[in-house]
Amino acid sequence: MALNILTCLKNGEDLPREVVNYMYETGGFLILKDFPEGHEFGIDYKSWNVGPKFMGIKMIPPGVHFIYCSMNKAPRIGFFHDFKSREVVVKKWDKRKEDISDEEIDHDELIRYQTNLKNMDSMLGPYPYENYRSWYALTDFITGDSLNRLNPLKGRISAQAELVSLETQLMEDQELNAGVGCSNSVDRDHPKRTRFVDHNGLPIMKIREGYEIRFQSIPQLVVNSNRSGIDYSDRLDQLISQLGGDWKQLLAEVQFAFACFLIGQVLFFQLKECPSDFFVDIVSRDNFLTTTLSMLFANIRDADVISADLKKKSLQFKNYLTKQFKWDFECD
C-alpha cells in the first residue's frame, strides 16, 4: 500500500478513496491538548496556524516523522517519533512554559482518546500527503533505532540551543563543582563570582545536559609517514565500525542533522529543496561546501575503480548545482 501511495504522489494524482480509508484505519494519530489558536503547528514539511478546534493530526503514515510548533514566531521546538500503525500519541501543551509538556499521559486517558477518535475527527487535520513523497525520500534511512541513538535524552529538539554558562553547569553538578567551588553569589565564603571566559573574554557556553543530539563522534586523524594527500577513508571506516558496521546508520545521521536544520531535507535532495539564493551570503562565498564538493567531484572523475553509473550521477549533480547556485567546481 505504501508503494501505491508513493506512485500516486509521484504521478501528481489525488489519493483514491480506498487509499484514504486504508490510511485512516492503519495510520497513526497525534493528539496535542490545549495548543493555543493562531500559533504554528507542523509535521514534516507542512505547518499551519491552527484554528480554535485544532487537536492534532490523523492518518499519519507509519515511520519517522518530525512534529514541531512555535509561539509568536519564536524558534521552533519539536520532537521526532517513529509512528507505528494505528498508534495514538497524546501530548499536552504547557501554557506556563509555552512548551510541549514532559508530563506522561496515564493509561486510562490514552484509552479514552483511542476510543473517541471518531468523535474527534473534525478536530484532527489530515496528514499532508502532498509532501509525503519528499519527506519519505529525504529521511528514508532514519529508523526507530536511529532515533533511540540520536535523540537528546530530554527528547526535545529546539531551533534555539539550550545553552548554559560553564559556571552554571558546574554549580548544577555538585560532584563536578566539589573541586571548583563555583558560586553565583557573593558572600564571606565566595567574595567573588566565578566566571569562565574564552580568549576573547566571552562566557564559555555549553549545551545543557540532556539537550544534546547524540551524534557519533568522528575518530581523530592518525598522521603517519605513509599517509598521502587528503585520503580520510580510514576515519570513515572507523566511524562505520563504531556504528556496528552499518553504513546506513551513518546516512541516517546525515539525514537527521539536516532534518533538524531545515525540517526535512541524501545531499542532492537537501540542496534541491533550498531556494536558489539560499547560499548567497558574504559568509558563504567560497565556503567549505563548495570546496569540499569540488574535491568530491574531482575524486570521482579521476578514480579508475568507480563505476560509470556513479560518474554519470556525479556529473549530473555537479551540473545541477552549477545551474541552480552558480557555483564553480573546477579545482585550481
CSV table of C-alpha atoms in Angstrom, one decimal:
chain,number,residue,atom,x,y,z
A,1,MET,CA,0.0,0.0,0.0
A,2,ALA,CA,2.9,2.4,0.8
A,3,LEU,CA,4.1,1.8,-2.8
A,4,ASN,CA,0.6,2.7,-4.2
A,5,ILE,CA,0.6,5.9,-2.2
A,6,LEU,CA,4.1,6.9,-3.4
A,7,THR,CA,3.1,6.0,-7.0
A,8,CYS,CA,0.0,8.2,-6.8
A,9,LEU,CA,2.0,11.1,-5.4
A,10,LYS,CA,4.8,10.7,-8.0
A,11,ASN,CA,2.2,11.0,-10.8
A,12,GLY,CA,0.6,14.0,-9.2
A,13,GLU,CA,-2.6,12.1,-8.5
A,14,ASP,CA,-5.1,12.5,-5.6
A,15,LEU,CA,-5.2,9.6,-3.2
A,16,PRO,CA,-8.0,7.2,-4.2
A,17,ARG,CA,-10.9,6.9,-1.7
A,18,GLU,CA,-9.8,3.3,-0.8
A,19,VAL,CA,-6.3,4.6,0.0
A,20,VAL,CA,-7.7,7.4,2.2
A,21,ASN,CA,-9.9,4.8,4.0
A,22,TYR,CA,-6.9,2.5,4.4
A,23,MET,CA,-4.7,5.2,5.9
A,24,TYR,CA,-7.4,6.3,8.3
A,25,GLU,CA,-7.7,2.7,9.6
A,26,THR,CA,-3.9,2.0,9.7
A,27,GLY,CA,-2.3,5.4,10.1
A,28,GLY,CA,-1.2,7.0,13.3
A,29,PHE,CA,-2.8,9.8,15.3
A,30,LEU,CA,-1.2,12.7,17.2
A,31,ILE,CA,-3.3,14.5,19.8
A,32,LEU,CA,-2.0,17.8,21.1
A,33,LYS,CA,-4.1,19.0,24.0
A,34,ASP,CA,-4.6,22.7,24.7
A,35,PHE,CA,-2.5,24.1,21.9
A,36,PRO,CA,-3.5,27.8,21.5
A,37,GLU,CA,-5.3,29.1,18.5
A,38,GLY,CA,-3.4,31.1,15.9
A,39,HIS,CA,0.1,29.7,16.5
A,40,GLU,CA,2.2,27.5,14.3
A,41,PHE,CA,2.0,23.7,14.4
A,42,GLY,CA,3.7,21.4,11.8
A,43,ILE,CA,4.6,17.9,10.9
A,44,ASP,CA,7.4,17.2,8.5
A,45,TYR,CA,7.3,19.7,5.6
A,46,LYS,CA,3.9,21.3,6.4
A,47,SER,CA,2.9,23.8,9.0
A,48,TRP,CA,-0.2,25.8,9.8
A,49,ASN,CA,-1.5,28.5,12.1
A,50,VAL,CA,-4.1,26.4,13.8
A,51,GLY,CA,-7.8,27.3,14.4
A,52,PRO,CA,-9.8,27.1,17.7
A,53,LYS,CA,-10.9,23.5,17.3
A,54,PHE,CA,-7.5,22.0,16.4
A,55,MET,CA,-6.5,19.0,18.4
A,56,GLY,CA,-4.0,17.2,16.2
A,57,ILE,CA,-3.2,15.1,13.1
A,58,LYS,CA,-4.8,11.9,11.7
A,59,MET,CA,-3.8,9.4,9.0
A,60,ILE,CA,0.0,9.7,9.8
A,61,PRO,CA,1.9,7.2,7.6
A,62,PRO,CA,3.9,4.7,9.8
A,63,GLY,CA,7.5,5.7,10.1
A,64,VAL,CA,9.6,8.5,11.4
A,65,HIS,CA,8.1,12.0,11.5
A,66,PHE,CA,9.0,15.3,13.0
A,67,ILE,CA,6.4,17.3,14.9
A,68,TYR,CA,7.0,20.9,15.8
A,69,CYS,CA,5.4,24.1,16.9
A,70,SER,CA,6.2,27.8,17.5
A,71,MET,CA,4.6,30.5,19.6
A,72,ASN,CA,4.6,34.1,18.2
A,73,LYS,CA,7.2,33.3,15.6
A,74,ALA,CA,9.6,32.1,18.3
A,75,PRO,CA,12.2,29.4,17.5
A,76,ARG,CA,10.6,26.1,16.7
A,77,ILE,CA,10.6,23.3,19.2
A,78,GLY,CA,9.7,19.7,18.3
A,79,PHE,CA,10.4,16.0,18.5
A,80,PHE,CA,10.9,13.0,16.3
A,81,HIS,CA,8.7,10.0,16.7
A,82,ASP,CA,8.6,6.6,14.9
A,83,PHE,CA,4.9,6.1,14.4
A,84,LYS,CA,3.5,2.6,14.4
A,85,SER,CA,0.4,1.6,12.5
A,86,ARG,CA,-2.8,2.7,14.4
A,87,GLU,CA,-0.6,4.3,17.2
A,88,VAL,CA,-2.2,7.2,19.1
A,89,VAL,CA,0.3,9.6,20.6
A,90,VAL,CA,-1.0,12.1,23.1
A,91,LYS,CA,0.9,15.3,24.2
A,92,LYS,CA,-0.1,18.2,26.3
A,93,TRP,CA,0.7,21.8,25.8
A,94,ASP,CA,2.2,23.6,28.9
A,95,LYS,CA,0.7,27.1,28.8
A,96,ARG,CA,3.0,28.4,31.5
A,97,LYS,CA,6.2,27.2,29.9
A,98,GLU,CA,4.9,27.6,26.3
A,99,ASP,CA,6.3,24.2,25.5
A,100,ILE,CA,5.2,20.6,25.0
A,101,SER,CA,4.7,19.2,28.4
A,102,ASP,CA,7.0,16.4,29.7
A,103,GLU,CA,4.1,15.0,31.7
A,104,GLU,CA,3.2,11.4,30.8
A,105,ILE,CA,-0.4,10.6,29.8
A,106,ASP,CA,-1.8,8.0,32.1
A,107,HIS,CA,-3.1,4.8,30.5
A,108,ASP,CA,-6.8,5.4,31.2
A,109,GLU,CA,-6.7,8.8,29.5
A,110,LEU,CA,-4.9,7.3,26.5
A,111,ILE,CA,-7.6,4.6,26.2
A,112,ARG,CA,-10.3,7.3,26.2
A,113,TYR,CA,-8.6,9.1,23.3
A,114,GLN,CA,-8.2,5.9,21.4
A,115,THR,CA,-11.9,5.0,21.7
A,116,ASN,CA,-13.1,8.5,21.0
A,117,LEU,CA,-11.2,9.2,17.7
A,118,LYS,CA,-14.4,9.1,15.5
A,119,ASN,CA,-16.0,11.8,17.6
A,120,MET,CA,-12.8,13.9,17.4
A,121,ASP,CA,-12.5,13.5,13.6
A,122,SER,CA,-13.5,17.1,12.7
A,123,MET,CA,-10.8,18.4,15.1
A,124,LEU,CA,-8.0,16.4,13.6
A,125,GLY,CA,-6.3,17.6,10.4
A,126,PRO,CA,-5.3,15.0,7.8
A,127,TYR,CA,-1.6,14.3,7.2
A,128,PRO,CA,-0.3,16.4,4.3
A,129,TYR,CA,0.3,13.7,1.8
A,130,GLU,CA,1.2,16.1,-0.9
A,131,ASN,CA,4.6,16.5,0.9
A,132,TYR,CA,4.9,12.8,1.9
A,133,ARG,CA,7.0,11.7,-1.1
A,134,SER,CA,9.7,14.3,-0.4
A,135,TRP,CA,9.8,13.6,3.3
A,136,TYR,CA,10.0,9.8,2.6
A,137,ALA,CA,12.9,10.3,0.2
A,138,LEU,CA,14.8,12.6,2.5
A,139,THR,CA,14.5,10.6,5.7
A,140,ASP,CA,14.4,7.0,4.5
A,141,PHE,CA,17.5,5.9,6.3
A,142,ILE,CA,16.2,7.1,9.7
A,143,THR,CA,14.7,4.3,11.7
A,144,GLY,CA,13.3,3.9,15.2
A,145,ASP,CA,16.8,2.6,16.3
A,146,SER,CA,18.3,5.7,14.8
A,147,LEU,CA,16.1,7.9,16.9
A,148,ASN,CA,16.8,5.9,20.1
A,149,ARG,CA,20.5,6.5,19.5
A,150,LEU,CA,20.4,10.1,18.3
A,151,ASN,CA,17.6,11.8,20.1
A,152,PRO,CA,18.5,14.1,23.0
A,153,LEU,CA,17.9,12.4,26.4
A,154,LYS,CA,15.2,15.1,27.0
A,155,GLY,CA,13.6,14.1,23.7
A,156,ARG,CA,13.2,17.7,22.6
A,157,ILE,CA,14.8,19.5,19.7
A,158,SER,CA,14.8,23.2,19.6
A,159,ALA,CA,15.9,25.7,16.9
A,160,GLN,CA,17.4,27.7,19.8
A,161,ALA,CA,20.1,25.8,21.6
A,162,GLU,CA,19.6,25.2,25.4
A,163,LEU,CA,22.8,26.9,26.5
A,164,VAL,CA,24.2,27.5,30.0
A,165,SER,CA,27.4,29.1,31.1
A,166,LEU,CA,30.2,26.8,32.3
A,167,GLU,CA,30.0,28.1,35.8
A,168,THR,CA,26.2,27.4,35.9
A,169,GLN,CA,26.8,23.9,34.5
A,170,LEU,CA,29.3,23.3,37.3
A,171,MET,CA,27.0,24.7,40.0
A,172,GLU,CA,24.2,22.4,38.9
A,173,ASP,CA,26.5,19.3,39.2
A,174,GLN,CA,27.6,19.1,42.9
A,175,GLU,CA,30.1,16.3,42.2
A,176,LEU,CA,31.9,18.3,39.4
A,177,ASN,CA,31.7,21.5,41.5
A,178,ALA,CA,33.2,20.0,44.6
A,179,GLY,CA,36.8,20.6,43.4
A,180,VAL,CA,36.0,24.0,41.8
A,181,GLY,CA,33.7,25.8,44.3
A,182,CYS,CA,31.7,27.8,41.8
A,183,SER,CA,29.2,30.2,43.2
A,184,ASN,CA,26.8,32.7,41.7
A,185,SER,CA,26.5,34.7,44.9
A,186,VAL,CA,29.0,37.0,46.7
A,187,ASP,CA,29.4,36.4,50.4
A,188,ARG,CA,32.2,35.7,53.0
A,189,ASP,CA,32.9,32.3,51.6
A,190,HIS,CA,32.7,33.5,48.0
A,191,PRO,CA,34.0,37.1,47.8
A,192,LYS,CA,34.0,37.0,44.0
A,193,ARG,CA,31.6,35.5,41.5
A,194,THR,CA,33.2,32.7,39.4
A,195,ARG,CA,33.3,33.4,35.7
A,196,PHE,CA,34.8,31.3,32.9
A,197,VAL,CA,35.6,33.2,29.7
A,198,ASP,CA,37.4,32.4,26.5
A,199,HIS,CA,40.4,34.2,25.0
A,200,ASN,CA,38.0,36.9,23.7
A,201,GLY,CA,36.6,37.5,27.2
A,202,LEU,CA,33.2,35.9,26.2
A,203,PRO,CA,31.4,33.5,28.5
A,204,ILE,CA,32.1,29.8,27.9
A,205,MET,CA,28.7,28.3,27.0
A,206,LYS,CA,27.8,24.7,27.0
A,207,ILE,CA,24.6,22.8,25.8
A,208,ARG,CA,22.6,22.0,28.8
A,209,GLU,CA,22.9,18.3,29.7
A,210,GLY,CA,20.1,16.2,28.1
A,211,TYR,CA,19.5,18.5,25.2
A,212,GLU,CA,22.5,17.4,23.0
A,213,ILE,CA,21.8,15.5,19.8
A,214,ARG,CA,23.9,12.3,20.4
A,215,PHE,CA,25.8,12.1,17.1
A,216,GLN,CA,28.6,9.5,16.8
A,217,SER,CA,31.9,11.2,17.4
A,218,ILE,CA,34.3,11.3,14.4
A,219,PRO,CA,37.5,9.4,15.0
A,220,GLN,CA,40.7,11.6,15.2
A,221,LEU,CA,43.0,11.5,12.2
A,222,VAL,CA,46.2,9.5,12.8
A,223,VAL,CA,49.1,11.1,11.0
A,224,ASN,CA,52.0,9.0,9.8
A,225,SER,CA,54.6,9.0,7.1
A,226,ASN,CA,52.6,6.6,4.9
A,227,ARG,CA,49.6,9.0,4.6
A,228,SER,CA,49.4,10.9,1.3
A,229,GLY,CA,47.0,13.5,0.1
A,230,ILE,CA,43.6,14.0,1.7
A,231,ASP,CA,42.6,10.4,2.0
A,232,TYR,CA,40.4,10.1,5.1
A,233,SER,CA,38.9,6.7,4.2
A,234,ASP,CA,40.4,5.2,7.4
A,235,ARG,CA,38.4,7.6,9.5
A,236,LEU,CA,35.3,6.7,7.5
A,237,ASP,CA,35.9,3.0,8.1
A,238,GLN,CA,36.4,3.6,11.8
A,239,LEU,CA,33.2,5.7,12.0
A,240,ILE,CA,31.2,3.0,10.3
A,241,SER,CA,32.7,0.4,12.5
A,242,GLN,CA,31.6,2.4,15.6
A,243,LEU,CA,28.1,2.2,14.1
A,244,GLY,CA,28.2,-1.6,14.1
A,245,GLY,CA,29.4,-1.8,10.5
A,246,ASP,CA,26.1,-0.4,9.2
A,247,TRP,CA,26.8,2.4,6.7
A,248,LYS,CA,23.1,3.1,6.6
A,249,GLN,CA,23.2,4.4,10.1
A,250,LEU,CA,25.8,7.0,9.0
A,251,LEU,CA,23.5,8.2,6.3
A,252,ALA,CA,20.7,8.3,8.9
A,253,GLU,CA,22.9,10.7,11.0
A,254,VAL,CA,23.3,12.9,7.9
A,255,GLN,CA,19.6,13.0,7.3
A,256,PHE,CA,18.8,13.5,10.9
A,257,ALA,CA,21.2,16.5,11.1
A,258,PHE,CA,19.6,18.1,8.0
A,259,ALA,CA,16.1,17.5,9.2
A,260,CYS,CA,16.9,19.4,12.3
A,261,PHE,CA,18.5,22.2,10.3
A,262,LEU,CA,15.8,22.7,7.7
A,263,ILE,CA,12.9,20.4,8.8
A,264,GLY,CA,13.2,17.6,6.5
A,265,GLN,CA,15.5,17.5,3.6
A,266,VAL,CA,20.9,12.4,0.9
A,267,LEU,CA,22.8,15.7,-0.2
A,268,PHE,CA,21.2,16.2,-3.6
A,269,PHE,CA,17.7,16.3,-2.1
A,270,GLN,CA,18.8,18.7,0.6
A,271,LEU,CA,20.3,21.3,-1.8
A,272,LYS,CA,17.5,20.8,-4.3
A,273,GLU,CA,15.0,21.9,-1.7
A,274,CYS,CA,16.9,25.1,-0.9
A,275,PRO,CA,15.9,28.3,-2.7
A,276,SER,CA,18.4,29.5,-5.4
A,277,ASP,CA,19.6,32.4,-3.2
A,278,PHE,CA,19.9,30.3,0.0
A,279,PHE,CA,23.7,30.4,-0.1
A,280,VAL,CA,24.2,33.8,-1.5
A,281,ASP,CA,25.7,35.5,1.5
A,282,ILE,CA,29.0,37.1,2.4
A,283,VAL,CA,29.9,34.3,4.8
A,284,SER,CA,29.1,31.5,2.3
A,285,ARG,CA,31.1,32.7,-0.7
A,286,ASP,CA,34.0,30.3,-1.4
A,287,ASN,CA,32.6,28.3,1.5
A,288,PHE,CA,33.6,24.9,2.8
A,289,LEU,CA,30.7,23.2,1.0
A,290,THR,CA,31.8,24.3,-2.5
A,291,THR,CA,35.4,23.5,-1.7
A,292,THR,CA,34.5,20.0,-0.4
A,293,LEU,CA,32.2,19.3,-3.3
A,294,SER,CA,34.9,20.3,-5.8
A,295,MET,CA,37.2,17.8,-4.3
A,296,LEU,CA,34.5,15.1,-4.3
A,297,PHE,CA,33.6,15.6,-7.9
A,298,ALA,CA,37.3,15.6,-8.9
A,299,ASN,CA,38.0,12.4,-7.0
A,300,ILE,CA,35.0,10.6,-8.6
A,301,ARG,CA,36.0,11.9,-12.1
A,302,ASP,CA,39.7,10.8,-11.8
A,303,ALA,CA,39.2,7.4,-10.0
A,304,ASP,CA,39.7,4.3,-12.1
A,305,VAL,CA,37.7,1.9,-9.8
A,306,ILE,CA,34.4,3.9,-9.8
A,307,SER,CA,31.5,2.7,-11.9
A,308,ALA,CA,30.4,4.6,-15.0
A,309,ASP,CA,26.9,5.0,-13.4
A,310,LEU,CA,28.3,6.8,-10.3
A,311,LYS,CA,30.4,9.0,-12.5
A,312,LYS,CA,27.3,9.9,-14.6
A,313,LYS,CA,25.3,10.7,-11.5
A,314,SER,CA,28.1,12.8,-10.1
A,315,LEU,CA,28.3,14.8,-13.3
A,316,GLN,CA,24.6,15.4,-13.3
A,317,PHE,CA,24.7,16.5,-9.7
A,318,LYS,CA,27.5,18.9,-10.4
A,319,ASN,CA,25.8,20.4,-13.4
A,320,TYR,CA,22.6,20.8,-11.4
A,321,LEU,CA,24.4,22.7,-8.6
A,322,THR,CA,26.2,24.9,-11.2
A,323,LYS,CA,23.0,25.8,-12.8
A,324,GLN,CA,21.0,26.3,-9.6
A,325,PHE,CA,23.5,28.1,-7.4
A,326,LYS,CA,26.0,29.4,-10.0
A,327,TRP,CA,28.8,27.5,-8.2
A,328,ASP,CA,32.2,26.9,-9.9
A,329,PHE,CA,33.5,23.4,-9.0
A,330,GLU,CA,36.7,23.5,-11.1
A,331,CYS,CA,39.6,22.9,-8.7
A,332,ASP,CA,42.7,25.1,-9.2
